[in-house]
Amino acid sequence: MNAIDNTDKDFIHSLAKGLAVLRVFSREHPALTLSEVARETQLTRAGARRVLRTLEALGYVACDGRRFSLTPRILELGYSYVSSRHWLGIARPYLQDLRDQIGEHVSVAVLDGTDVVYVAQYPIDRVVSVRLEIGMRRPAYCTAMGRVLLAQLPPDAARLRLEQSDLRKLNSRTETDIDLLLAEIAKAGTAGHAVIDQEIEDGLIAVAVPLADRNGGILAAINVCGHASQVSLQHLQQVCLPAMRVAAARIAQALP
């Protein structure tokens, strides 16, 4: 994530604490005690209690007497983002057609700091071993979507994003050398697509293309992924990629 300048005179520390508390809830931790929230956010118990009670009063958090959890009202915050991106609605039928044509899971993601964030999903009917959800974040440096989107930045800006990233070996295939990553990003920019072969997790392969508006401004990346036991890299590159390019071009033409 981008570095936060909390010395800015306009920085509202109480708001930052509230958002930090909201972010500690997850699939792995859907309900937390006051002590757990305080520990995860590095707030005092008193500070964490004030934030939680405020969020409870606003309807974003519920408490069963001991443990706190998010309420469905929290979805309003994410929906505001999605509904404000009119291009997602225009792109939807084209991406659904793409999914039906290739028979693979289609995703859309945007670049946020050093991560990509999924903003749309078009799953297939068959059971897949890859878990992808709207709002999920993945590191940009080792994902096909991330490399496609980083390729749209000036080289110095792309390098800065990599320097700010937590470059870790997620498995034996993960590339963490900045110069080699920049070469892959440049390659993605020249080719107009990126391919990942099990760099983010074992078995996960993916191909991504940029999604642009009518004027060529990059909005997001379209991604098709699967498990190596269910789909091959050859299929992604020879069947899925051409169809993805056509879908991206059709969406660009459909946008105002």
PDB file of C-alpha atoms in Angstrom:
ATOM      1  CA  MET A   1       0.000   0.000   0.000  1.00  0.00           C
ATOM      2  CA  ASN A   2       1.018   3.598  -0.438  1.00  0.00           C
ATOM      3  CA  ALA A   3       2.834   5.260   2.418  1.00  0.00           C
ATOM      4  CA  ILE A   4       0.511   7.362   4.591  1.00  0.00           C
ATOM      5  CA  ASP A   5       1.555  10.848   5.641  1.00  0.00           C
ATOM      6  CA  ASN A   6      -0.192  11.102   9.004  1.00  0.00           C
ATOM      7  CA  THR A   7       1.637  14.348   9.806  1.00  0.00           C
ATOM      8  CA  ASP A   8      -0.548  16.273   7.336  1.00  0.00           C
ATOM      9  CA  LYS A   9      -2.591  18.838   9.246  1.00  0.00           C
ATOM     10  CA  ASP A  10      -5.722  17.673   7.426  1.00  0.00           C
ATOM     11  CA  PHE A  11      -5.178  14.029   8.413  1.00  0.00           C
ATOM     12  CA  ILE A  12      -8.056  12.809  10.625  1.00  0.00           C
ATOM     13  CA  HIS A  13      -6.585  10.245  12.991  1.00  0.00           C
ATOM     14  CA  SER A  14      -9.940   9.103  14.372  1.00  0.00           C
ATOM     15  CA  LEU A  15     -11.192   8.307  10.854  1.00  0.00           C
ATOM     16  CA  ALA A  16      -7.988   6.381  10.139  1.00  0.00           C
ATOM     17  CA  LYS A  17      -8.527   4.351  13.310  1.00  0.00           C
ATOM     18  CA  GLY A  18     -12.091   3.572  12.292  1.00  0.00           C
ATOM     19  CA  LEU A  19     -11.032   2.339   8.878  1.00  0.00           C
ATOM     20  CA  ALA A  20      -8.230   0.288  10.432  1.00  0.00           C
ATOM     21  CA  VAL A  21     -10.778  -1.450  12.648  1.00  0.00           C
ATOM     22  CA  LEU A  22     -13.031  -2.245   9.686  1.00  0.00           C
ATOM     23  CA  ARG A  23     -10.114  -3.763   7.791  1.00  0.00           C
ATOM     24  CA  VAL A  24      -9.231  -6.310  10.496  1.00  0.00           C
ATOM     25  CA  PHE A  25     -12.410  -8.296   9.811  1.00  0.00           C
ATOM     26  CA  SER A  26     -11.954 -10.898   7.092  1.00  0.00           C
ATOM     27  CA  ARG A  27     -12.919 -14.359   5.904  1.00  0.00           C
ATOM     28  CA  GLU A  28     -10.378 -15.769   8.348  1.00  0.00           C
ATOM     29  CA  HIS A  29     -11.508 -13.452  11.178  1.00  0.00           C
ATOM     30  CA  PRO A  30     -15.232 -12.716  10.750  1.00  0.00           C
ATOM     31  CA  ALA A  31     -15.764 -12.107  14.473  1.00  0.00           C
ATOM     32  CA  LEU A  32     -13.262 -10.621  16.927  1.00  0.00           C
ATOM     33  CA  THR A  33     -13.190  -9.717  20.592  1.00  0.00           C
ATOM     34  CA  LEU A  34     -12.282  -6.234  21.772  1.00  0.00           C
ATOM     35  CA  SER A  35      -8.827  -7.460  22.792  1.00  0.00           C
ATOM     36  CA  GLU A  36      -8.253  -9.039  19.376  1.00  0.00           C
ATOM     37  CA  VAL A  37      -9.264  -5.858  17.564  1.00  0.00           C
ATOM     38  CA  ALA A  38      -6.983  -3.785  19.779  1.00  0.00           C
ATOM     39  CA  ARG A  39      -4.068  -6.141  19.156  1.00  0.00           C
ATOM     40  CA  GLU A  40      -4.543  -6.307  15.379  1.00  0.00           C
ATOM     41  CA  THR A  41      -4.919  -2.528  15.005  1.00  0.00           C
ATOM     42  CA  GLN A  42      -2.317  -1.653  17.657  1.00  0.00           C
ATOM     43  CA  LEU A  43      -4.881   0.544  19.376  1.00  0.00           C
ATOM     44  CA  THR A  44      -5.417   0.712  23.110  1.00  0.00           C
ATOM     45  CA  ARG A  45      -8.388  -1.239  24.431  1.00  0.00           C
ATOM     46  CA  ALA A  46     -10.109   2.039  25.252  1.00  0.00           C
ATOM     47  CA  GLY A  47      -9.461   3.386  21.756  1.00  0.00           C
ATOM     48  CA  ALA A  48     -10.644   0.201  20.087  1.00  0.00           C
ATOM     49  CA  ARG A  49     -13.774   0.184  22.252  1.00  0.00           C
ATOM     50  CA  ARG A  50     -14.696   3.740  21.257  1.00  0.00           C
ATOM     51  CA  VAL A  51     -14.261   2.954  17.562  1.00  0.00           C
ATOM     52  CA  LEU A  52     -16.264  -0.273  17.784  1.00  0.00           C
ATOM     53  CA  ARG A  53     -19.098   1.334  19.719  1.00  0.00           C
ATOM     54  CA  THR A  54     -19.244   4.168  17.199  1.00  0.00           C
ATOM     55  CA  LEU A  55     -19.386   1.718  14.302  1.00  0.00           C
ATOM     56  CA  GLU A  56     -22.030  -0.261  16.178  1.00  0.00           C
ATOM     57  CA  ALA A  57     -24.146   2.869  16.668  1.00  0.00           C
ATOM     58  CA  LEU A  58     -23.855   3.627  12.932  1.00  0.00           C
ATOM     59  CA  GLY A  59     -24.955   0.102  12.052  1.00  0.00           C
ATOM     60  CA  TYR A  60     -21.707  -1.150  10.505  1.00  0.00           C
ATOM     61  CA  VAL A  61     -20.742  -3.472  13.373  1.00  0.00           C
ATOM     62  CA  ALA A  62     -22.763  -5.792  15.614  1.00  0.00           C
ATOM     63  CA  CYS A  63     -21.816  -7.348  18.950  1.00  0.00           C
ATOM     64  CA  ASP A  64     -23.155 -10.582  20.437  1.00  0.00           C
ATOM     65  CA  GLY A  65     -22.015  -9.569  23.893  1.00  0.00           C
ATOM     66  CA  ARG A  66     -18.383 -10.588  23.479  1.00  0.00           C
ATOM     67  CA  ARG A  67     -17.419 -10.687  19.814  1.00  0.00           C
ATOM     68  CA  PHE A  68     -17.839  -8.023  17.165  1.00  0.00           C
ATOM     69  CA  SER A  69     -18.616  -8.631  13.490  1.00  0.00           C
ATOM     70  CA  LEU A  70     -19.505  -6.603  10.421  1.00  0.00           C
ATOM     71  CA  THR A  71     -23.128  -6.123   9.377  1.00  0.00           C
ATOM     72  CA  PRO A  72     -24.508  -6.202   5.819  1.00  0.00           C
ATOM     73  CA  ARG A  73     -24.604  -2.401   5.911  1.00  0.00           C
ATOM     74  CA  ILE A  74     -20.847  -2.391   5.293  1.00  0.00           C
ATOM     75  CA  LEU A  75     -21.634  -3.440   1.713  1.00  0.00           C
ATOM     76  CA  GLU A  76     -22.902   0.084   1.070  1.00  0.00           C
ATOM     77  CA  LEU A  77     -19.322   1.340   1.153  1.00  0.00           C
ATOM     78  CA  GLY A  78     -18.077  -1.044  -1.510  1.00  0.00           C
ATOM     79  CA  TYR A  79     -21.191  -0.711  -3.634  1.00  0.00           C
ATOM     80  CA  SER A  80     -20.677   3.044  -3.825  1.00  0.00           C
ATOM     81  CA  TYR A  81     -17.379   2.452  -5.613  1.00  0.00           C
ATOM     82  CA  VAL A  82     -18.730  -0.150  -8.018  1.00  0.00           C
ATOM     83  CA  SER A  83     -21.872   1.834  -8.874  1.00  0.00           C
ATOM     84  CA  SER A  84     -19.810   4.956  -9.556  1.00  0.00           C
ATOM     85  CA  ARG A  85     -17.792   3.127 -12.214  1.00  0.00           C
ATOM     86  CA  HIS A  86     -20.292   3.280 -15.066  1.00  0.00           C
ATOM     87  CA  TRP A  87     -17.935   1.416 -17.372  1.00  0.00           C
ATOM     88  CA  LEU A  88     -18.347  -1.739 -15.291  1.00  0.00           C
ATOM     89  CA  GLY A  89     -22.017  -1.867 -16.201  1.00  0.00           C
ATOM     90  CA  ILE A  90     -21.297  -1.282 -19.880  1.00  0.00           C
ATOM     91  CA  ALA A  91     -18.581  -3.955 -19.855  1.00  0.00           C
ATOM     92  CA  ARG A  92     -20.701  -6.584 -18.098  1.00  0.00           C
ATOM     93  CA  PRO A  93     -22.470  -8.192 -21.094  1.00  0.00           C
ATOM     94  CA  TYR A  94     -19.252  -8.322 -23.107  1.00  0.00           C
ATOM     95  CA  LEU A  95     -17.396 -10.005 -20.243  1.00  0.00           C
ATOM     96  CA  GLN A  96     -20.243 -12.440 -19.685  1.00  0.00           C
ATOM     97  CA  ASP A  97     -20.106 -13.317 -23.384  1.00  0.00           C
ATOM     98  CA  LEU A  98     -16.337 -13.768 -23.079  1.00  0.00           C
ATOM     99  CA  ARG A  99     -16.783 -16.158 -20.168  1.00  0.00           C
ATOM    100  CA  ASP A 100     -19.395 -18.169 -22.070  1.00  0.00           C
ATOM    101  CA  GLN A 101     -17.244 -18.267 -25.210  1.00  0.00           C
ATOM    102  CA  ILE A 102     -14.055 -19.523 -23.578  1.00  0.00           C
ATOM    103  CA  GLY A 103     -15.589 -21.420 -20.666  1.00  0.00           C
ATOM    104  CA  GLU A 104     -13.176 -19.931 -18.144  1.00  0.00           C
ATOM    105  CA  HIS A 105     -13.396 -17.649 -15.108  1.00  0.00           C
ATOM    106  CA  VAL A 106     -13.146 -13.959 -16.071  1.00  0.00           C
ATOM    107  CA  SER A 107     -12.161 -11.186 -13.646  1.00  0.00           C
ATOM    108  CA  VAL A 108     -11.633  -7.449 -13.752  1.00  0.00           C
ATOM    109  CA  ALA A 109      -9.165  -5.657 -11.466  1.00  0.00           C
ATOM    110  CA  VAL A 110      -7.784  -2.169 -10.929  1.00  0.00           C
ATOM    111  CA  LEU A 111      -4.405  -1.042  -9.630  1.00  0.00           C
ATOM    112  CA  ASP A 112      -4.409   0.337  -6.085  1.00  0.00           C
ATOM    113  CA  GLY A 113      -0.965   1.249  -4.806  1.00  0.00           C
ATOM    114  CA  THR A 114       1.135  -1.900  -4.958  1.00  0.00           C
ATOM    115  CA  ASP A 115      -1.860  -4.237  -5.247  1.00  0.00           C
ATOM    116  CA  VAL A 116      -4.545  -5.146  -7.718  1.00  0.00           C
ATOM    117  CA  VAL A 117      -8.116  -5.222  -6.420  1.00  0.00           C
ATOM    118  CA  TYR A 118     -10.845  -7.338  -8.005  1.00  0.00           C
ATOM    119  CA  VAL A 119     -13.867  -5.203  -8.913  1.00  0.00           C
ATOM    120  CA  ALA A 120     -15.861  -7.711 -10.999  1.00  0.00           C
ATOM    121  CA  GLN A 121     -16.090 -11.483 -11.326  1.00  0.00           C
ATOM    122  CA  TYR A 122     -17.732 -13.681 -13.952  1.00  0.00           C
ATOM    123  CA  PRO A 123     -17.367 -17.258 -12.690  1.00  0.00           C
ATOM    124  CA  ILE A 124     -18.003 -20.474 -14.555  1.00  0.00           C
ATOM    125  CA  ASP A 125     -20.304 -23.292 -13.471  1.00  0.00           C
ATOM    126  CA  ARG A 126     -17.659 -25.919 -12.868  1.00  0.00           C
ATOM    127  CA  VAL A 127     -15.932 -26.218  -9.521  1.00  0.00           C
ATOM    128  CA  VAL A 128     -12.571 -24.425  -9.552  1.00  0.00           C
ATOM    129  CA  SER A 129      -9.809 -24.571  -6.984  1.00  0.00           C
ATOM    130  CA  VAL A 130      -9.023 -20.846  -7.300  1.00  0.00           C
ATOM    131  CA  ARG A 131     -10.812 -18.600  -4.787  1.00  0.00           C
ATOM    132  CA  LEU A 132     -11.441 -15.129  -6.172  1.00  0.00           C
ATOM    133  CA  GLU A 133     -13.840 -12.541  -4.763  1.00  0.00           C
ATOM    134  CA  ILE A 134     -14.746  -8.924  -5.402  1.00  0.00           C
ATOM    135  CA  GLY A 135     -12.630  -6.732  -3.154  1.00  0.00           C
ATOM    136  CA  MET A 136      -9.834  -9.283  -2.848  1.00  0.00           C
ATOM    137  CA  ARG A 137      -6.348  -7.838  -3.127  1.00  0.00           C
ATOM    138  CA  ARG A 138      -3.327  -9.455  -4.751  1.00  0.00           C
ATOM    139  CA  PRO A 139       0.221  -8.110  -5.049  1.00  0.00           C
ATOM    140  CA  ALA A 140       0.703  -6.485  -8.436  1.00  0.00           C
ATOM    141  CA  TYR A 141       4.306  -7.619  -8.970  1.00  0.00           C
ATOM    142  CA  CYS A 142       3.485 -11.313  -9.333  1.00  0.00           C
ATOM    143  CA  THR A 143       0.089 -11.213 -11.047  1.00  0.00           C
ATOM    144  CA  ALA A 144      -0.729 -10.977 -14.743  1.00  0.00           C
ATOM    145  CA  MET A 145      -3.174  -8.132 -14.073  1.00  0.00           C
ATOM    146  CA  GLY A 146      -0.629  -6.268 -12.002  1.00  0.00           C
ATOM    147  CA  ARG A 147       2.051  -6.452 -14.667  1.00  0.00           C
ATOM    148  CA  VAL A 148      -0.353  -5.316 -17.377  1.00  0.00           C
ATOM    149  CA  LEU A 149      -1.400  -2.324 -15.260  1.00  0.00           C
ATOM    150  CA  LEU A 150       2.123  -1.463 -14.107  1.00  0.00           C
ATOM    151  CA  ALA A 151       3.124  -1.456 -17.774  1.00  0.00           C
ATOM    152  CA  GLN A 152       0.840   1.546 -18.289  1.00  0.00           C
ATOM    153  CA  LEU A 153       2.937   3.645 -15.892  1.00  0.00           C
ATOM    154  CA  PRO A 154       6.138   5.501 -16.782  1.00  0.00           C
ATOM    155  CA  PRO A 155       9.160   3.257 -16.040  1.00  0.00           C
ATOM    156  CA  ASP A 156      10.221   5.336 -13.027  1.00  0.00           C
ATOM    157  CA  ALA A 157       6.729   5.137 -11.565  1.00  0.00           C
ATOM    158  CA  ALA A 158       6.594   1.382 -12.110  1.00  0.00           C
ATOM    159  CA  ARG A 159       9.975   0.987 -10.391  1.00  0.00           C
ATOM    160  CA  LEU A 160       8.748   3.053  -7.444  1.00  0.00           C
ATOM    161  CA  ARG A 161       5.686   0.806  -7.065  1.00  0.00           C
ATOM    162  CA  LEU A 162       7.961  -2.230  -6.997  1.00  0.00           C
ATOM    163  CA  GLU A 163      10.274  -0.603  -4.455  1.00  0.00           C
ATOM    164  CA  GLN A 164       7.242   0.065  -2.251  1.00  0.00           C
ATOM    165  CA  SER A 165       6.026  -3.523  -2.610  1.00  0.00           C
ATOM    166  CA  ASP A 166       6.598  -6.340  -0.165  1.00  0.00           C
ATOM    167  CA  LEU A 167       8.564  -8.436  -2.650  1.00  0.00           C
ATOM    168  CA  ARG A 168       8.402 -11.926  -1.209  1.00  0.00           C
ATOM    169  CA  LYS A 169       8.886 -15.413  -2.583  1.00  0.00           C
ATOM    170  CA  LEU A 170       5.361 -16.829  -2.431  1.00  0.00           C
ATOM    171  CA  ASN A 171       6.690 -20.053  -3.917  1.00  0.00           C
ATOM    172  CA  SER A 172       9.763 -21.220  -5.823  1.00  0.00           C
ATOM    173  CA  ARG A 173       8.573 -19.555  -9.049  1.00  0.00           C
ATOM    174  CA  THR A 174       7.935 -16.060  -7.684  1.00  0.00           C
ATOM    175  CA  GLU A 175      10.211 -13.412  -9.190  1.00  0.00           C
ATOM    176  CA  THR A 176      11.346 -10.736  -6.721  1.00  0.00           C
ATOM    177  CA  ASP A 177      14.287  -9.091  -8.493  1.00  0.00           C
ATOM    178  CA  ILE A 178      13.196  -5.554  -9.391  1.00  0.00           C
ATOM    179  CA  ASP A 179      15.164  -5.345 -12.638  1.00  0.00           C
ATOM    180  CA  LEU A 180      13.808  -8.685 -13.854  1.00  0.00           C
ATOM    181  CA  LEU A 181      10.303  -7.651 -12.863  1.00  0.00           C
ATOM    182  CA  LEU A 182      10.661  -4.388 -14.774  1.00  0.00           C
ATOM    183  CA  ALA A 183      11.734  -6.398 -17.807  1.00  0.00           C
ATOM    184  CA  GLU A 184       8.587  -8.534 -17.505  1.00  0.00           C
ATOM    185  CA  ILE A 185       6.461  -5.407 -17.097  1.00  0.00           C
ATOM    186  CA  ALA A 186       8.036  -3.838 -20.182  1.00  0.00           C
ATOM    187  CA  LYS A 187       7.420  -7.077 -22.056  1.00  0.00           C
ATOM    188  CA  ALA A 188       3.754  -6.943 -21.026  1.00  0.00           C
ATOM    189  CA  GLY A 189       3.520  -3.362 -22.255  1.00  0.00           C
ATOM    190  CA  THR A 190       4.979  -4.253 -25.652  1.00  0.00           C
ATOM    191  CA  ALA A 191       2.932  -7.422 -26.093  1.00  0.00           C
ATOM    192  CA  GLY A 192      -0.296  -5.947 -24.741  1.00  0.00           C
ATOM    193  CA  HIS A 193      -0.782  -8.847 -22.348  1.00  0.00           C
ATOM    194  CA  ALA A 194       0.897 -10.699 -19.495  1.00  0.00           C
ATOM    195  CA  VAL A 195       1.007 -14.378 -18.583  1.00  0.00           C
ATOM    196  CA  ILE A 196       1.667 -15.786 -15.119  1.00  0.00           C
ATOM    197  CA  ASP A 197       2.757 -19.383 -14.642  1.00  0.00           C
ATOM    198  CA  GLN A 198       2.315 -20.325 -10.978  1.00  0.00           C
ATOM    199  CA  GLU A 199       4.171 -17.323  -9.550  1.00  0.00           C
ATOM    200  CA  ILE A 200       1.567 -16.288  -6.999  1.00  0.00           C
ATOM    201  CA  GLU A 201       0.590 -19.778  -5.885  1.00  0.00           C
ATOM    202  CA  ASP A 202       1.211 -23.336  -6.984  1.00  0.00           C
ATOM    203  CA  GLY A 203      -1.032 -24.355  -9.858  1.00  0.00           C
ATOM    204  CA  LEU A 204      -2.447 -20.896 -10.601  1.00  0.00           C
ATOM    205  CA  ILE A 205      -1.931 -19.718 -14.190  1.00  0.00           C
ATOM    206  CA  ALA A 206      -3.394 -16.585 -15.752  1.00  0.00           C
ATOM    207  CA  VAL A 207      -3.402 -14.232 -18.705  1.00  0.00           C
ATOM    208  CA  ALA A 208      -4.428 -10.561 -18.581  1.00  0.00           C
ATOM    209  CA  VAL A 209      -5.011  -7.723 -21.050  1.00  0.00           C
ATOM    210  CA  PRO A 210      -5.586  -4.016 -20.402  1.00  0.00           C
ATOM    211  CA  LEU A 211      -9.104  -2.620 -20.592  1.00  0.00           C
ATOM    212  CA  ALA A 212      -9.078   0.863 -22.100  1.00  0.00           C
ATOM    213  CA  ASP A 213     -11.672   3.506 -22.796  1.00  0.00           C
ATOM    214  CA  ARG A 214     -12.437   4.864 -26.246  1.00  0.00           C
ATOM    215  CA  ASN A 215      -9.511   7.326 -25.969  1.00  0.00           C
ATOM    216  CA  GLY A 216      -6.987   4.730 -24.898  1.00  0.00           C
ATOM    217  CA  GLY A 217      -7.001   5.560 -21.185  1.00  0.00           C
ATOM    218  CA  ILE A 218      -6.495   2.408 -19.123  1.00  0.00           C
ATOM    219  CA  LEU A 219      -9.401   1.622 -16.823  1.00  0.00           C
ATOM    220  CA  ALA A 220      -8.525  -1.845 -15.544  1.00  0.00           C
ATOM    221  CA  ALA A 221      -7.263  -5.262 -16.552  1.00  0.00           C
ATOM    222  CA  ILE A 222      -9.250  -8.258 -17.758  1.00  0.00           C
ATOM    223  CA  ASN A 223      -7.965 -11.532 -16.364  1.00  0.00           C
ATOM    224  CA  VAL A 224      -8.618 -15.174 -17.153  1.00  0.00           C
ATOM    225  CA  CYS A 225      -7.163 -17.695 -14.748  1.00  0.00           C
ATOM    226  CA  GLY A 226      -7.402 -21.306 -13.801  1.00  0.00           C
ATOM    227  CA  HIS A 227      -5.581 -24.173 -12.192  1.00  0.00           C
ATOM    228  CA  ALA A 228      -2.912 -25.954 -14.190  1.00  0.00           C
ATOM    229  CA  SER A 229      -4.719 -29.234 -13.535  1.00  0.00           C
ATOM    230  CA  GLN A 230      -7.820 -27.895 -15.317  1.00  0.00           C
ATOM    231  CA  VAL A 231      -6.503 -25.549 -18.007  1.00  0.00           C
ATOM    232  CA  SER A 232      -3.203 -25.237 -19.886  1.00  0.00           C
ATOM    233  CA  LEU A 233      -1.068 -22.207 -20.651  1.00  0.00           C
ATOM    234  CA  GLN A 234      -1.419 -23.106 -24.316  1.00  0.00           C
ATOM    235  CA  HIS A 235      -5.209 -22.841 -24.020  1.00  0.00           C
ATOM    236  CA  LEU A 236      -4.937 -19.486 -22.236  1.00  0.00           C
ATOM    237  CA  GLN A 237      -2.635 -18.053 -24.893  1.00  0.00           C
ATOM    238  CA  GLN A 238      -4.111 -19.583 -28.048  1.00  0.00           C
ATOM    239  CA  VAL A 239      -7.830 -19.611 -27.224  1.00  0.00           C
ATOM    240  CA  CYS A 240      -8.524 -17.217 -24.366  1.00  0.00           C
ATOM    241  CA  LEU A 241      -6.144 -14.373 -25.223  1.00  0.00           C
ATOM    242  CA  PRO A 242      -7.504 -13.623 -28.728  1.00  0.00           C
ATOM    243  CA  ALA A 243     -11.057 -13.634 -27.355  1.00  0.00           C
ATOM    244  CA  MET A 244     -10.011 -11.327 -24.512  1.00  0.00           C
ATOM    245  CA  ARG A 245      -8.522  -8.842 -26.963  1.00  0.00           C
ATOM    246  CA  VAL A 246     -11.760  -8.808 -28.966  1.00  0.00           C
ATOM    247  CA  ALA A 247     -13.842  -8.301 -25.816  1.00  0.00           C
ATOM    248  CA  ALA A 248     -11.609  -5.434 -24.648  1.00  0.00           C
ATOM    249  CA  ALA A 249     -11.883  -3.745 -28.051  1.00  0.00           C
ATOM    250  CA  ARG A 250     -15.663  -4.108 -28.095  1.00  0.00           C
ATOM    251  CA  ILE A 251     -15.954  -2.619 -24.608  1.00  0.00           C
ATOM    252  CA  ALA A 252     -13.771   0.341 -25.593  1.00  0.00           C
ATOM    253  CA  GLN A 253     -15.997   1.017 -28.592  1.00  0.00           C
ATOM    254  CA  ALA A 254     -19.125   0.779 -26.447  1.00  0.00           C
ATOM    255  CA  LEU A 255     -17.929   3.320 -23.883  1.00  0.00           C
ATOM    256  CA  PRO A 256     -18.990   6.942 -24.371  1.00  0.00           C
TER     257      PRO A 256
END
